[in-house]
Structures are given as structure tokens and as C-alpha cells.
Amino acid sequence: MNMQTSDVVAPPAPKSLEAMRLPPVMMRDIVLKTMFRKNAETVSDLARAICLPVPVTQELVDLARTQKLLEAMGTLNANSGNEMGYQLTDAGKARALDALAQSEYFGAMPVPLEVYAEQVKRQSIRSIQITRDQLTAAMGHLILPPDLLDQLGPAVSSGRSILMYGPPGNGKSSISNGIRDALGDKIYIPRAIEYAGQVITVYDPIVHAAAEEQVDDPNSLRRTSGRFDTRYVRCERPTVVTGGELSLSMLDLVYNPTARTYQAPLQLKSSGGVFIVDDLGRQEEPPQKLVNRWIVPLEESRDILALQSGEKFEVPFDTLVIFSTNFHPNDIFDKAALRRIFFKIKIDGPTQEDFLKIFALVARKKGMPLDEESLVYLLQEKYPTIDNVYANYQPVFLIDQIISICEFEGIPYQMRPDLVDRAWANMFVKEEDILH
């Protein structure tokens, strides 16, 4: 569903070693480690492996040759367009092993943190403008009260935090996903970033959905590669969804002692996208504590992370945070925390009229003929027993139950008061049913 038409400005490919803004020794070591681990022999193979343009890769190869760490193999490699092949010298192998002992990281050259911060600004979630039509289209499968979109639209367009609260089963999670779908455009996620000589991997195939890559046709005159820095992956705007399992430690850098590299925490992986905290109040840590952790990032668009050494540093915080809870906000937050969450939107159950609309819609979709007598029975006999509290999940639940009963009894799909009774019995557990 591509709704956004504005194109995000792509990160430009580096033109020279100097433009890389990385420590030369680090770059040289990544080249040696990559050659050692991947068996890349030509400059173009190596350029693909480390995600740099060929001229910049050639500069790195020349640097390693002057230091007697690489040597030309003296033969042109027939399999790859008659390119010169290179191999590690004994000193190069020793250096590669030494470098691997310090950090196992090889492959894509990392992007310096300050260069990545510039890209974050170019693709900020805060500069997205969503129209009513885009939001309506993304929420098309949900029946929502009209004033809900009035509240959601400005909240999403501002890129500020949103708290959705209200009784369970009314689609807070579906609305969060609809917001994600409305974003529609593509951004660039770095494979890894570098700070103080440390590598932090960011791109995560579980979180990031890579857009289709345009592969160059070698016979084509117009080369498309080189249009952007391939140390980044072009992706849909990311969505991270966490629920009851969220703990404060998930918001810290994860250090891998074997590889001696770091992995970005969830909020950094969700840069330029949406971070959904579902079921707030069900985590082990109290909600107040979780929200306190977000206060500085939410207010100042920057987050503080710490390396193993204890050194703290700043990273951009550019993510739309959506908190969703079944509790009343006053029960789980103090006033100061509530003030910091920019938009508070109550998601209520449907009115009787909307409930019937949803019921009819679901029945039509699932091939269940509606029966007036059964609907009147449901509304007049069943709902009063639960104080006429309707929820958006109930039509799907009841109709699925009736379908299962019909299939079991070997009868055509139909609604009857006795079938409504059987379906209803599965929706709630009576207090006296619980054995003490």
C-alpha cells in the first residue's frame, strides 16, 4: 500500500576514503577480515562485500598493498572480466587474525554515527504528512467512529507519542498497525553504524522489510547502482511491536562477547518508523518506570546509550511511539508522565448501531446469512447480562463460533437463538465455573 508519494532523499555514496569519516586502520582491518573470511579476490567482489563503490575499495586495497598486507596475484581473473586478483600476504593473514580476535565484524563497512544522524534527519518520521484519505484507506478494514480519525490524524502527522487506552478487544492493536500501513514510503537503514571504533549492527531482517532491489543489467548503458550508499538497505518504514515481554534491558545496546560487536536496541532499529508498546501495564516493570525511560528521548529526539566500558553517547531518537493499554491512564501514570505523552486517545467499544454494522459486515464476509430473530435475541436477551457492553472483537468471535457449530452438526451456515446461546457460552466464563 504505497500511499506516500514524497521520496526520501537517499544517502549519497562516499566518493573517497576521506569522505568515509572512519578510522583508516578500522577500514583496512575490515577489508583484511572480509578477504580472509569471504575469499573475495577482485576489487569488484570486495566492493560488493564491504558495500563501498569500486574506486573507494581500490583506495583501501592500495593502502593495504603499500603496507605489504595484500599482494597482486599477477594473473588476471578470467571469471570476472579480466580483473586483477589480490591475496593476503603472510603479514596480512596475521593482521586479519589479530583483527578478528579484537572484533569478529567483517563485511559491510559501518556508517559513522554522525553521518547516520544526517540521514535520520532526511527521513524523519516527524516530517511525514498524512492526509485523512491515507489514514482512512489504511484503516479501511476497521469500523471506527468518525471522530477517532479526527484525533488520530494530527497525532500521527506530528510524529509525537500517542497513548491509546480503553477496554480490551476494541482494536487498539489493529489501529496501531493501520497507522504503520499509512506511512507507506521507504527509508534507508544502515547495516551497521560506528561510534568510537565500535561497530553497532542496526539492520535486522526480522524488523526491517527490505524493498525490492534494482539489480544492474551489465549490458545496460544506464547504471542504477551508485545512486545511493549501499551500506544502507532501502526498507519500508520499520515497525517494532512489543508487549508484555518488554523490559528496560531491551532498550539498551546488546553486546555480543564472542563477536565483540553490539546490536542496536529496539528503539534504534525502529528509527524513522513506529514503536508500539502493546498491553502497557502487563510488563514486569511498572509502566511509570518504562515511560520514565522514554522521557528524554520523547522530548529531545535523542537517546543515551552506553558501551561496555560505561561510556555514554547520544544517538538520534526518531520514532513514533504508540503506547496501548487496557488500564485507565490515571491508574498507571503520575501526572508528570502523562503530561509528557503528547496525545491521549480513548478507544471505546462500539455503540449498538456500530456493533450491528460490524456484525453484518463480518457475517457477509464469512458467508453467514443474518437472521433477524437471532439478532433481536442477542441484543435483548444476551447483552443485558453484561450491561450492554459491546466490543469490536465480539462479532468475529460469535460468528466464528456459530460457523464451527454448524460445521460440527453438519448443517448449512445459519443463525438461530439456540446456536447464539452455544456461541455466547464460549465467550465468557461464569464465575461459578471456576473450581476453587
Short mmCIF file of N, CA and C in Angstrom, two decimals, residues 254-339:
data_model
loop_
_atom_site.label_atom_id
_atom_site.label_comp_id
_atom_site.label_asym_id
_atom_site.label_seq_id
_atom_site.Cartn_x
_atom_site.Cartn_y
_atom_site.Cartn_z
N VAL A 254 22.98 -4.23 22.99
CA VAL A 254 23.24 -5.63 23.33
C VAL A 254 24.66 -5.96 22.88
N TYR A 255 25.50 -6.35 23.83
CA TYR A 255 26.90 -6.66 23.49
C TYR A 255 27.04 -8.15 23.27
N ASN A 256 27.68 -8.51 22.16
CA ASN A 256 27.96 -9.92 21.89
C ASN A 256 29.42 -10.18 22.23
N PRO A 257 29.68 -10.85 23.37
CA PRO A 257 31.07 -11.01 23.82
C PRO A 257 31.91 -11.87 22.88
N THR A 258 31.27 -12.76 22.12
CA THR A 258 32.04 -13.62 21.21
C THR A 258 32.49 -12.81 20.00
N ALA A 259 31.53 -12.12 19.36
CA ALA A 259 31.87 -11.35 18.15
C ALA A 259 32.48 -10.00 18.51
N ARG A 260 32.34 -9.61 19.77
CA ARG A 260 32.80 -8.29 20.24
C ARG A 260 32.20 -7.15 19.42
N THR A 261 30.91 -7.28 19.14
CA THR A 261 30.19 -6.19 18.46
C THR A 261 28.91 -5.96 19.26
N TYR A 262 28.25 -4.86 18.90
CA TYR A 262 27.00 -4.52 19.58
C TYR A 262 25.83 -4.67 18.62
N GLN A 263 24.65 -4.89 19.21
CA GLN A 263 23.45 -4.85 18.39
C GLN A 263 22.60 -3.70 18.89
N ALA A 264 22.01 -2.95 17.94
CA ALA A 264 21.20 -1.79 18.31
C ALA A 264 19.98 -2.23 19.11
N PRO A 265 19.57 -1.42 20.09
CA PRO A 265 18.34 -1.75 20.82
C PRO A 265 17.11 -1.49 19.95
N LEU A 266 15.96 -1.96 20.43
CA LEU A 266 14.73 -1.90 19.62
C LEU A 266 14.39 -0.50 19.14
N GLN A 267 14.54 0.51 20.01
CA GLN A 267 14.10 1.84 19.59
C GLN A 267 15.00 2.42 18.50
N LEU A 268 16.27 1.99 18.46
CA LEU A 268 17.16 2.48 17.41
C LEU A 268 16.82 1.77 16.09
N LYS A 269 16.46 0.49 16.19
CA LYS A 269 16.05 -0.24 14.97
C LYS A 269 14.76 0.34 14.40
N SER A 270 13.94 0.95 15.27
CA SER A 270 12.66 1.47 14.77
C SER A 270 12.78 2.92 14.30
N SER A 271 14.00 3.46 14.20
CA SER A 271 14.19 4.84 13.74
C SER A 271 13.48 5.07 12.41
N GLY A 272 12.79 6.19 12.31
CA GLY A 272 12.09 6.51 11.06
C GLY A 272 10.76 5.79 10.95
N GLY A 273 10.41 5.01 11.98
CA GLY A 273 9.18 4.22 11.92
C GLY A 273 8.37 4.32 13.20
N VAL A 274 7.75 3.20 13.55
CA VAL A 274 6.81 3.17 14.67
C VAL A 274 7.28 2.16 15.71
N PHE A 275 7.17 2.54 16.97
CA PHE A 275 7.49 1.62 18.07
C PHE A 275 6.20 1.46 18.87
N ILE A 276 5.63 0.25 18.84
CA ILE A 276 4.35 0.02 19.52
C ILE A 276 4.59 -0.74 20.83
N VAL A 277 4.16 -0.14 21.94
CA VAL A 277 4.22 -0.84 23.23
C VAL A 277 2.79 -1.27 23.54
N ASP A 278 2.50 -2.53 23.23
CA ASP A 278 1.15 -3.05 23.40
C ASP A 278 0.97 -3.52 24.84
N ASP A 279 -0.26 -3.52 25.32
CA ASP A 279 -0.54 -4.08 26.65
C ASP A 279 0.30 -3.44 27.74
N LEU A 280 0.44 -2.12 27.70
CA LEU A 280 1.21 -1.43 28.73
C LEU A 280 0.56 -1.70 30.09
N GLY A 281 1.37 -2.06 31.07
CA GLY A 281 0.84 -2.39 32.38
C GLY A 281 0.91 -3.90 32.63
N ARG A 282 1.25 -4.67 31.57
CA ARG A 282 1.38 -6.12 31.73
C ARG A 282 2.85 -6.54 31.80
N GLN A 283 3.76 -5.57 31.72
CA GLN A 283 5.19 -5.89 31.78
C GLN A 283 5.61 -6.10 33.23
N GLU A 284 6.77 -6.72 33.39
CA GLU A 284 7.26 -6.91 34.78
C GLU A 284 7.57 -5.57 35.43
N GLU A 285 8.14 -4.66 34.63
CA GLU A 285 8.46 -3.34 35.19
C GLU A 285 7.19 -2.48 35.22
N PRO A 286 7.02 -1.65 36.26
CA PRO A 286 5.82 -0.80 36.29
C PRO A 286 5.82 0.18 35.11
N PRO A 287 4.62 0.49 34.56
CA PRO A 287 4.53 1.37 33.38
C PRO A 287 5.20 2.72 33.60
N GLN A 288 5.09 3.22 34.84
CA GLN A 288 5.69 4.52 35.16
C GLN A 288 7.20 4.48 34.87
N LYS A 289 7.82 3.36 35.25
CA LYS A 289 9.27 3.21 35.08
C LYS A 289 9.61 3.13 33.58
N LEU A 290 8.79 2.40 32.82
CA LEU A 290 9.03 2.28 31.37
C LEU A 290 8.91 3.65 30.70
N VAL A 291 7.88 4.40 31.08
CA VAL A 291 7.68 5.70 30.44
C VAL A 291 8.79 6.67 30.86
N ASN A 292 9.25 6.58 32.12
CA ASN A 292 10.35 7.44 32.56
C ASN A 292 11.58 7.25 31.66
N ARG A 293 11.81 5.99 31.23
CA ARG A 293 12.96 5.70 30.37
C ARG A 293 12.84 6.43 29.03
N TRP A 294 11.61 6.71 28.61
CA TRP A 294 11.39 7.35 27.30
C TRP A 294 11.32 8.87 27.37
N ILE A 295 11.29 9.43 28.61
CA ILE A 295 11.00 10.87 28.72
C ILE A 295 11.98 11.74 27.94
N VAL A 296 13.29 11.55 28.17
CA VAL A 296 14.27 12.39 27.45
C VAL A 296 14.16 12.17 25.94
N PRO A 297 14.17 10.89 25.48
CA PRO A 297 14.05 10.68 24.03
C PRO A 297 12.80 11.33 23.43
N LEU A 298 11.66 11.20 24.10
CA LEU A 298 10.42 11.74 23.54
C LEU A 298 10.46 13.27 23.47
N GLU A 299 11.10 13.88 24.45
CA GLU A 299 11.09 15.34 24.48
C GLU A 299 12.19 15.94 23.64
N GLU A 300 13.34 15.24 23.57
CA GLU A 300 14.50 15.88 22.95
C GLU A 300 14.97 15.21 21.66
N SER A 301 14.23 14.19 21.21
CA SER A 301 14.58 13.47 19.98
C SER A 301 16.01 12.92 20.00
N ARG A 302 16.48 12.56 21.18
CA ARG A 302 17.80 11.93 21.27
C ARG A 302 17.75 10.92 22.41
N ASP A 303 18.54 9.89 22.27
CA ASP A 303 18.56 8.85 23.30
C ASP A 303 20.00 8.70 23.77
N ILE A 304 20.19 8.20 24.98
CA ILE A 304 21.54 7.99 25.51
C ILE A 304 21.76 6.49 25.63
N LEU A 305 22.83 5.98 25.01
CA LEU A 305 23.17 4.56 25.13
C LEU A 305 24.55 4.46 25.78
N ALA A 306 24.89 3.26 26.27
CA ALA A 306 26.19 3.09 26.93
C ALA A 306 26.93 1.89 26.37
N LEU A 307 28.25 2.05 26.17
CA LEU A 307 29.11 0.94 25.74
C LEU A 307 29.47 0.09 26.97
N GLN A 308 30.09 -1.07 26.70
CA GLN A 308 30.56 -1.95 27.78
C GLN A 308 31.44 -1.19 28.76
N SER A 309 32.24 -0.27 28.22
CA SER A 309 33.20 0.47 29.05
C SER A 309 32.49 1.43 30.01
N GLY A 310 31.17 1.61 29.78
CA GLY A 310 30.43 2.57 30.60
C GLY A 310 30.32 3.93 29.92
N GLU A 311 31.06 4.10 28.81
CA GLU A 311 30.99 5.39 28.11
C GLU A 311 29.61 5.59 27.52
N LYS A 312 29.02 6.76 27.82
CA LYS A 312 27.68 7.06 27.31
C LYS A 312 27.79 7.94 26.07
N PHE A 313 26.87 7.74 25.13
CA PHE A 313 26.88 8.59 23.93
C PHE A 313 25.45 8.77 23.44
N GLU A 314 25.29 9.79 22.58
CA GLU A 314 23.96 10.17 22.11
C GLU A 314 23.65 9.57 20.75
N VAL A 315 22.44 9.07 20.57
CA VAL A 315 22.01 8.62 19.23
C VAL A 315 20.69 9.33 18.91
N PRO A 316 20.37 9.48 17.62
CA PRO A 316 19.10 10.13 17.29
C PRO A 316 17.93 9.26 17.77
N PHE A 317 16.86 9.90 18.20
CA PHE A 317 15.65 9.17 18.56
C PHE A 317 14.56 9.72 17.65
N ASP A 318 14.19 8.93 16.66
CA ASP A 318 13.24 9.41 15.66
C ASP A 318 12.24 8.30 15.40
N THR A 319 11.30 8.16 16.31
CA THR A 319 10.34 7.07 16.15
C THR A 319 9.00 7.52 16.74
N LEU A 320 7.92 7.09 16.13
CA LEU A 320 6.59 7.41 16.63
C LEU A 320 6.26 6.34 17.67
N VAL A 321 6.17 6.73 18.94
CA VAL A 321 5.92 5.74 19.99
C VAL A 321 4.42 5.69 20.27
N ILE A 322 3.86 4.49 20.16
CA ILE A 322 2.43 4.31 20.45
C ILE A 322 2.31 3.38 21.66
N PHE A 323 1.80 3.91 22.75
CA PHE A 323 1.52 3.07 23.92
C PHE A 323 0.06 2.66 23.85
N SER A 324 -0.21 1.41 24.17
CA SER A 324 -1.60 0.96 24.13
C SER A 324 -1.88 0.21 25.42
N THR A 325 -2.97 0.57 26.11
CA THR A 325 -3.24 -0.07 27.41
C THR A 325 -4.73 -0.26 27.65
N ASN A 326 -5.04 -1.30 28.42
CA ASN A 326 -6.44 -1.52 28.82
C ASN A 326 -6.74 -0.85 30.16
N PHE A 327 -5.70 -0.26 30.78
CA PHE A 327 -5.89 0.40 32.08
C PHE A 327 -6.23 1.88 31.87
N HIS A 328 -6.84 2.48 32.86
CA HIS A 328 -7.05 3.93 32.76
C HIS A 328 -5.71 4.61 33.02
N PRO A 329 -5.34 5.59 32.19
CA PRO A 329 -4.02 6.24 32.34
C PRO A 329 -3.74 6.72 33.76
N ASN A 330 -4.79 7.24 34.46
CA ASN A 330 -4.55 7.75 35.82
C ASN A 330 -4.16 6.65 36.79
N ASP A 331 -4.49 5.39 36.44
CA ASP A 331 -4.14 4.27 37.33
C ASP A 331 -2.69 3.84 37.18
N ILE A 332 -2.07 4.16 36.05
CA ILE A 332 -0.71 3.62 35.84
C ILE A 332 0.37 4.69 35.70
N PHE A 333 -0.04 5.98 35.60
CA PHE A 333 0.96 7.04 35.44
C PHE A 333 0.74 8.14 36.46
N ASP A 334 1.81 8.87 36.78
CA ASP A 334 1.59 10.10 37.53
C ASP A 334 1.37 11.23 36.52
N LYS A 335 0.97 12.39 37.03
CA LYS A 335 0.60 13.50 36.13
C LYS A 335 1.77 13.96 35.27
N ALA A 336 2.98 13.93 35.86
CA ALA A 336 4.15 14.40 35.10
C ALA A 336 4.38 13.52 33.88
N ALA A 337 4.24 12.19 34.07
CA ALA A 337 4.46 11.27 32.94
C ALA A 337 3.37 11.46 31.89
N LEU A 338 2.13 11.63 32.34
CA LEU A 338 1.02 11.81 31.40
C LEU A 338 1.20 13.06 30.57
N ARG A 339 1.75 14.09 31.21
CA ARG A 339 1.95 15.36 30.51
C ARG A 339 2.94 15.18 29.35
#
